[in-house]
Structures are given as C-alpha cells and as structure tokens.
Tab-separated table of C-alpha atoms in Angstrom:
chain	number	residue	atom	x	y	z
A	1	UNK	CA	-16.433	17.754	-18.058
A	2	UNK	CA	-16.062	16.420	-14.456
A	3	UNK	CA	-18.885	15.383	-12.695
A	4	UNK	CA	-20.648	17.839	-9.666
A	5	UNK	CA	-18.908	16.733	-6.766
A	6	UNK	CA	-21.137	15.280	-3.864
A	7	UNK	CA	-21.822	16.392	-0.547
A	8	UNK	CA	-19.533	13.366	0.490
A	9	UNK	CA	-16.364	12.505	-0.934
A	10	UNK	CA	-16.429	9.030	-2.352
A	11	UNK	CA	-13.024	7.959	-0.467
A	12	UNK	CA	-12.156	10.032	2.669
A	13	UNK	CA	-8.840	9.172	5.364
A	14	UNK	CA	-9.331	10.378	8.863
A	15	UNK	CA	-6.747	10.458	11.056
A	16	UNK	CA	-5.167	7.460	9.667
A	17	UNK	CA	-1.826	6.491	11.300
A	18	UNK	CA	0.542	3.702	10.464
A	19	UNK	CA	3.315	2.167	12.408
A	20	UNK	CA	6.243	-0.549	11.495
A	21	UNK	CA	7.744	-1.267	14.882
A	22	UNK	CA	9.954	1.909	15.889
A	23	UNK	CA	9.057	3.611	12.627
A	24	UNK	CA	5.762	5.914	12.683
A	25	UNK	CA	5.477	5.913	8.673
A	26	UNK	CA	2.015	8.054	8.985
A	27	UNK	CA	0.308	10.267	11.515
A	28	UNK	CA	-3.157	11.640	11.666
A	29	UNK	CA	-3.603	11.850	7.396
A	30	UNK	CA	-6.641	13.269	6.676
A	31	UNK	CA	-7.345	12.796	2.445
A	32	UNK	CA	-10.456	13.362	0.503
A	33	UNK	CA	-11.122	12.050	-2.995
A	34	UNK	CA	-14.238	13.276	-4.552
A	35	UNK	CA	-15.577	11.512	-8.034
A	36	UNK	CA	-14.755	13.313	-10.945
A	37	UNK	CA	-10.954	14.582	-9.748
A	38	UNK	CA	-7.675	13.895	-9.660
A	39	UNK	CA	-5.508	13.903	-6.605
A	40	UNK	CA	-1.881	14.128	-6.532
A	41	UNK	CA	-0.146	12.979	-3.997
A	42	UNK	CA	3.310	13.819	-3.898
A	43	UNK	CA	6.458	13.857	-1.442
A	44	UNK	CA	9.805	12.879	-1.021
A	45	UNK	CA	11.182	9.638	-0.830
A	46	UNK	CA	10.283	8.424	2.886
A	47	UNK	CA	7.441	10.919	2.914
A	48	UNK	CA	4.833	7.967	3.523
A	49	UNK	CA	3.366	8.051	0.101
A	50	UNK	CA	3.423	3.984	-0.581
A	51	UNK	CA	2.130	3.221	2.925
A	52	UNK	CA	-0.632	5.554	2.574
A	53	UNK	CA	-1.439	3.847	-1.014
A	54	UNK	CA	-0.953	0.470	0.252
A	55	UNK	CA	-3.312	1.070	2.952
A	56	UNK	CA	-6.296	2.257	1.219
A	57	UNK	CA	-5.801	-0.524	-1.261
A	58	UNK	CA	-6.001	-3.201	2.244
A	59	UNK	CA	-2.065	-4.219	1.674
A	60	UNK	CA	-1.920	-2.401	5.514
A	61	UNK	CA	-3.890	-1.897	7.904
A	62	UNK	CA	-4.157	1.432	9.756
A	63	UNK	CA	-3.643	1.387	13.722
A	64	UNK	CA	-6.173	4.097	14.209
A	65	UNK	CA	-8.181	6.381	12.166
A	66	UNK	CA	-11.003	5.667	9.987
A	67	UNK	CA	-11.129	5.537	6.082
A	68	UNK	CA	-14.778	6.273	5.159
A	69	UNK	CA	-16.443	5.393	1.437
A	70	UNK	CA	-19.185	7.756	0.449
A	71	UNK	CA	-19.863	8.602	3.595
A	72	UNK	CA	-19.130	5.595	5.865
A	73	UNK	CA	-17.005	4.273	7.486
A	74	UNK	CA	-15.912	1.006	5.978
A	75	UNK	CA	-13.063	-1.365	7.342
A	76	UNK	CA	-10.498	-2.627	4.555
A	77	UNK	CA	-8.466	-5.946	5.647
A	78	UNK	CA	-7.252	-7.059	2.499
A	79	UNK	CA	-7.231	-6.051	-0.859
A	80	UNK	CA	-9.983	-7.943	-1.693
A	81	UNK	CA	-11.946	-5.818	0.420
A	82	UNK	CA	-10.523	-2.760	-1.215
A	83	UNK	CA	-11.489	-3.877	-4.705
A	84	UNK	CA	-14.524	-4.849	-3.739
A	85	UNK	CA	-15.573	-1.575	-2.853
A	86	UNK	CA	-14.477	-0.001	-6.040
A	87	UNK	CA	-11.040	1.050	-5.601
A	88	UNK	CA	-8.662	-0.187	-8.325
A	89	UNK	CA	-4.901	0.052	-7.770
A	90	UNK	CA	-2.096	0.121	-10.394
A	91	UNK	CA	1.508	-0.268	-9.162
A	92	UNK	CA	4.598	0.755	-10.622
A	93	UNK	CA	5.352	-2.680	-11.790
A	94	UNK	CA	2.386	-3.072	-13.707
A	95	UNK	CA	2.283	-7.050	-13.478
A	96	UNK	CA	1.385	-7.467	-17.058
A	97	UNK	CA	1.756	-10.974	-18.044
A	98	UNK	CA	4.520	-10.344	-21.304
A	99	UNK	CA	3.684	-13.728	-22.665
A	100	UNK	CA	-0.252	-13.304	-22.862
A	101	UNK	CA	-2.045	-10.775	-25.349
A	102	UNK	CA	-3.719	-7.726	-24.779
A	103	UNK	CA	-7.058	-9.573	-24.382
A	104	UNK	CA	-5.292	-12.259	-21.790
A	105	UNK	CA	-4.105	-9.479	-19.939
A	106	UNK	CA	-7.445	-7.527	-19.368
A	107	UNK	CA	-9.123	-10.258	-17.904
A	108	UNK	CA	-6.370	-11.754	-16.418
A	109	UNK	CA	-7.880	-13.747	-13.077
A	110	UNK	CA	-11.475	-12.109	-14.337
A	111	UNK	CA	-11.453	-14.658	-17.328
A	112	UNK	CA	-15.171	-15.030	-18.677
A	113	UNK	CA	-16.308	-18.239	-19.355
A	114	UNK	CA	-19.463	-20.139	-21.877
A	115	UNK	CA	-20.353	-23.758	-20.953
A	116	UNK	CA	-17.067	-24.094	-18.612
A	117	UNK	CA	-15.015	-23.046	-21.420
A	118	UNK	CA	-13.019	-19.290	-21.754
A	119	UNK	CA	-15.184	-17.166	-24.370
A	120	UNK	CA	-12.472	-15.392	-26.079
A	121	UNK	CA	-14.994	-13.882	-28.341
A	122	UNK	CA	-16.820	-12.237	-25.678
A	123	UNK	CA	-13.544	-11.440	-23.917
A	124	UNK	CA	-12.049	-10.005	-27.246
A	125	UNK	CA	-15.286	-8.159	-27.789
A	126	UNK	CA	-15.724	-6.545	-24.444
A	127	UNK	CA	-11.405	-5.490	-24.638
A	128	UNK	CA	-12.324	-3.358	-27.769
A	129	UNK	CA	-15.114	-1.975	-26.301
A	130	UNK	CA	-13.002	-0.816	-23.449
A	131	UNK	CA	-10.471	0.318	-25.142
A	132	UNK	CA	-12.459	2.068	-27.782
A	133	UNK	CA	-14.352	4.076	-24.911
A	134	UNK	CA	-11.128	5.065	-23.044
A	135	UNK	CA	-9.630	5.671	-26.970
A	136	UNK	CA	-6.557	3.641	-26.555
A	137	UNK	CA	-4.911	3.343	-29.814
A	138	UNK	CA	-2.666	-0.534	-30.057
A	139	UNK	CA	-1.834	-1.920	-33.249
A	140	UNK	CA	-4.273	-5.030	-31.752
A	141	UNK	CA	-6.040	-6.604	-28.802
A	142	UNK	CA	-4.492	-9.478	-30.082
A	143	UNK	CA	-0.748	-8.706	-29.441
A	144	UNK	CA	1.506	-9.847	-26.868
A	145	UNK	CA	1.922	-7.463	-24.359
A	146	UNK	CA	6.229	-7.773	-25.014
A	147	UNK	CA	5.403	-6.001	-28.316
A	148	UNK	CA	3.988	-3.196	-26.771
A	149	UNK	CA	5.648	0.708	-26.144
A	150	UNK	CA	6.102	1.575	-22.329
A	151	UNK	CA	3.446	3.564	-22.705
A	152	UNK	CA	1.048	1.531	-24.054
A	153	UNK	CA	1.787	-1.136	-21.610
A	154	UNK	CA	0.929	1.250	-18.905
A	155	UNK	CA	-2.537	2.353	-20.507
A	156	UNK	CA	-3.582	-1.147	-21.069
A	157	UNK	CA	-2.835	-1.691	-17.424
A	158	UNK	CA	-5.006	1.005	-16.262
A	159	UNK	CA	-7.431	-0.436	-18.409
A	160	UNK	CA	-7.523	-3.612	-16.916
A	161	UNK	CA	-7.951	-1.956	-13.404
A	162	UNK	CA	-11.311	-0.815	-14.975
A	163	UNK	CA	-12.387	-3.746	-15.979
A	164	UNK	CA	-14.299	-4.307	-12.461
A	165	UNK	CA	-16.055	-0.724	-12.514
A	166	UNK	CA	-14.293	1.020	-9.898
A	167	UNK	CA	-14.877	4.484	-8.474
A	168	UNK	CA	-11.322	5.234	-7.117
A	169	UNK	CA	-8.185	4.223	-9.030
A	170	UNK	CA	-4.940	4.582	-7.661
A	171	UNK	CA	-2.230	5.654	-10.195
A	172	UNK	CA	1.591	4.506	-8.889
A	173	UNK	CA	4.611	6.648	-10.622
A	174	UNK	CA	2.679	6.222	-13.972
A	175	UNK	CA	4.638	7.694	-16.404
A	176	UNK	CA	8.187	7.073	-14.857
A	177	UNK	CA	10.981	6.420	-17.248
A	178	UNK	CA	8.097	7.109	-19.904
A	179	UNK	CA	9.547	9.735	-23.154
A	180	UNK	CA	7.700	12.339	-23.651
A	181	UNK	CA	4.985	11.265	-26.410
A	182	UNK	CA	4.288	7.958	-23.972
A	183	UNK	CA	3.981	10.362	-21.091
A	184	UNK	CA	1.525	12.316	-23.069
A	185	UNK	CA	-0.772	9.394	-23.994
A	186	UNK	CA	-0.841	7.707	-20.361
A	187	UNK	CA	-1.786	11.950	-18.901
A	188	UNK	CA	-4.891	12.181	-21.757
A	189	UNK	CA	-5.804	8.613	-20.299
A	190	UNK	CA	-6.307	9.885	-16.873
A	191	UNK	CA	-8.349	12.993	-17.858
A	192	UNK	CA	-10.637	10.405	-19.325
A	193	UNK	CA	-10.550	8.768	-16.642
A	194	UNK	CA	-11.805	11.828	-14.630
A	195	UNK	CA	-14.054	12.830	-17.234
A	196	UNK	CA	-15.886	9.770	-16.770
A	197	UNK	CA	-16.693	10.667	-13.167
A	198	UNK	CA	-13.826	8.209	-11.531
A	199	UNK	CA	-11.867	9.530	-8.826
A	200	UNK	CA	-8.270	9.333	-9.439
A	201	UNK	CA	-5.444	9.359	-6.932
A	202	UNK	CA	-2.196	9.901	-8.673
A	203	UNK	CA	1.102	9.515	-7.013
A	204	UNK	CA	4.483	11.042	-8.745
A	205	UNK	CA	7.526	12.611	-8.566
A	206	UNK	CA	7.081	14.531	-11.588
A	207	UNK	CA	5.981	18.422	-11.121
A	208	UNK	CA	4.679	18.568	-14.772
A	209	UNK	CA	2.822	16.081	-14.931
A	210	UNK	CA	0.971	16.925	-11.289
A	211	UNK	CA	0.348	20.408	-12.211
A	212	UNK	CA	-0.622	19.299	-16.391
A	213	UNK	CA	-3.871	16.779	-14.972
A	214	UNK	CA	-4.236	17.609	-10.967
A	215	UNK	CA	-6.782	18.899	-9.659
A	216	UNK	CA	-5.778	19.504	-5.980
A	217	UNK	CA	-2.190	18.273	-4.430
A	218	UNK	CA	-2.016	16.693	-1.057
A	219	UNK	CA	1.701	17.294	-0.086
A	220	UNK	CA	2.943	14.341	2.647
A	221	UNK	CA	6.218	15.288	4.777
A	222	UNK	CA	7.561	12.531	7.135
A	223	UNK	CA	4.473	10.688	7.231
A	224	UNK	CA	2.063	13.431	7.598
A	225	UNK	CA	-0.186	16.188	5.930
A	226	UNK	CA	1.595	19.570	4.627
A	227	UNK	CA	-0.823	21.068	2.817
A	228	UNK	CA	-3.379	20.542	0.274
A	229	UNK	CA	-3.068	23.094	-2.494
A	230	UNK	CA	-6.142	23.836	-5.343
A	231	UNK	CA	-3.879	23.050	-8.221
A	232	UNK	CA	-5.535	26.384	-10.049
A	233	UNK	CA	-4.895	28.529	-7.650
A	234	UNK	CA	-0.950	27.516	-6.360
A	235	UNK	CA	2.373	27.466	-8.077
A	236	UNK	CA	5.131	24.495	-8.467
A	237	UNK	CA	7.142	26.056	-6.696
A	238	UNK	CA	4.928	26.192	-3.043
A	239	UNK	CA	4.137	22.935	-3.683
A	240	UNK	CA	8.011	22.244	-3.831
A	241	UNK	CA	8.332	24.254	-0.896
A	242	UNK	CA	5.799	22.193	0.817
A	243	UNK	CA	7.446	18.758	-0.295
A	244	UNK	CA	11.118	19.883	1.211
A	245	UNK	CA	9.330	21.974	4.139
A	246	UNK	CA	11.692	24.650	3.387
A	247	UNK	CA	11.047	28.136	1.842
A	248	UNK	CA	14.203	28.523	0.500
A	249	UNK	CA	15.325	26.326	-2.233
A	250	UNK	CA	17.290	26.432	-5.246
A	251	UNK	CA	13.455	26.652	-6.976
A	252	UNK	CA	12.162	29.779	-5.446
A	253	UNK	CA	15.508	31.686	-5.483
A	254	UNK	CA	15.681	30.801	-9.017
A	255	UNK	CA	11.682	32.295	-9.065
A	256	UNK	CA	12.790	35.269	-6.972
A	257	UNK	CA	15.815	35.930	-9.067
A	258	UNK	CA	13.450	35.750	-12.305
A	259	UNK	CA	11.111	38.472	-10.588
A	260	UNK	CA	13.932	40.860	-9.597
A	261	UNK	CA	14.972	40.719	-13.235
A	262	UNK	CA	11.302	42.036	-14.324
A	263	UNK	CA	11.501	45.095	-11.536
C-alpha cells in the first residue's frame, strides 16, 4: 500500500522554463511528485519530456522557476547535486557495464571497500539483499550482465539507482523494445518501488503501461503543461487527446464509433 501523502510533495517544479538559444524547449512547468506515487509523464516527441528530466536530475539548468524538495526550494547545478538530494535517474541506455557481474554493476563507482581493499563479500551480500527485497529473480548476482534478458538488465539497473536510498527515481522509456513477459517484470518492479514509499517519475510512450502502474499523468505539449489527469478517474483516450492537443483523432472516433454501435 502507498504511503499517506504529505502536506508537501517531496519534488515540486514551479514555473520552470528552459531555453537552447532560439528554441524555448519548456515554459512555466509546474510538476508535483508526492512519495508513494507514480507519475507519468508523457508527450510527443519534441514535447520537452527529456529536458524536463534532465533538468531535475542537474544535466540543465532552468532559466527561471524554482524546483522545491519537500518543501524548499533547493538549487540543482549538477547531477551530483541531484543525487545528493535523493533523486536517482535511470536513462534509456542503462550504462550497465556488459563485462562486469551483477554485483560489479550495483556498486559500480559506489564500490565498498575493507582495509583499502574491495569487499566483495559485503558487496555480494548487500546485492542479494537488495535484490531479494525488491524480489528480482536472476539466475545469479554473480553473472555478467551480457548474459542477462532485456528485462532483467533493466531491473538490475533500477536497482542500482537504489543503491544510494533515494526518494525520487526517474524512470526513462523503461520497458521500450521490452516483449511482453520483460515488460511485465520491469511494471511489478515499479509498484514496489511505490509501495515502498519512493516517488517515481516515469516517462513513456507506451499508453498501457502508463495507465497499468500510473497514478496521475502530467501531459507536456510543446514544452509546456496540458493537463494533469488522476489516472482513476480519466481514459487513454483524453490523455491521447491531450498529448496531440486535438479532440479528434483516429482514437476517439474509433471510441465514438464503438459507442454508437452500443446505442
């Protein structure tokens, strides 16, 4: 069960705006992430999606606006300063290291260390731990991350992201060119992650999977808000209508033809 959500969200964007010389890529975005959820964010290509995540994780900085953690106003400069106030971020690339094992990967740049030498033990120890709690099932910690599925690869980089106890993790296009089953596993994963009272900030293209684990949408059009729907309470297709900024699509005809049929 989520956790109650607090009187302040624990990542808010106000009136963030982003330019790259001519191009405005956002304007005035106003996004709330309370503990405990997840947040879609969805949009078409060019809607401003990656800026926005690459400027809560500090890979941009906003020209104006303010981007407040539980309840102030913080100022993020670099990634660093991003992680360092609990927000994890896990790209579409992944950068898992294909020649290093599951355990190599976790701690990857975190490495822990006894007497100035790397404790694999403890390091082994702690990955099934993690894993365990977040039940991820691989064969072992101790395989190279080549012999993994595409979805397991992406689950065991989520779980690295977790490995320095964020509150906010950003999901990139997680289960693209995923099948089915690996979509499946990598979707349970970030209910878990919700249940566990993380915030979770997931950004695709698929309308299944958003309305499957979301539990409010934030729709970006040409850099800026259009809309925020209560995923319980709003159909696919106005949140495709939002996404396009037209009413009339081959979606809802398709819908309005369907409800014709049942008069």
């Amino acid at each position: 069960m989520a956790t109650a959500t607090p009187a302040h969200p624990v990542l808010a964007l106000r009136g963030v705006s982003k330019r790259f010389g001519a191009v405005q890529a956002l304007t005035d975005i106003e996004l709330e992430v309370h503990t405990g959820e997840v947040v879609a964010l969805v949009g078409d290509n060019g809607a401003g999606k990656s800026t926005l995540v690459k400027t809560i994780a500090g890979v941009n900085q906003p020209d104006a606006g303010v981007i407040e953690w539980e309840g102030h106003e913080v100022s993020i400069h670099r990634p660093q300063d991003a992680q360092h106030l609990g927000v994890a971020t896990v790209y579409q690339d992944l950068a898992l290291c294909d020649n290093l094992d599951v355990v190599g990967n976790l701690f990857l740049g975190r490495e822990l260390k006894r007497f100035g030498v790397l404790d694999e033990v403890e390091m082994e120890k702690r990955s099934r731990t993690l894993l365990d709690t977040l039940s991820i099932r691989i064969p072992s910690v101790r395989i190279p991350i080549a012999s993994l599925s595409g979805g397991q690869r992406q689950v065991v980089a989520i779980a690295r992201s977790l490995i320095g106890s964020p509150k906010v993790v950003i999901l990139d296009e997680p289960t693209a060119a995923l099948g089915v089953e690996q979509t499946a596993q990598v979707l349970d994963l970030v209910e878990r992650l919700r249940g566990q009272g993380l915030g979770v900030i997931l950004i695709s293209h698929n309308m299944a999977d958003v309305m499957a684990v979301a539990d409010r949408v934030a729709v970006l059009r040409l850099g800026r808000n259009n809309g925020v729907f209560e995923r319980r309470s709003t159909t696919q297709e106005e949140i495709i209508s939002a996404i396009t900024g037209a009413t009339d699509n081959a979606v809802t005809r398709r819908q309005a033809r369907g409800t014709e049929g049942t008069q």
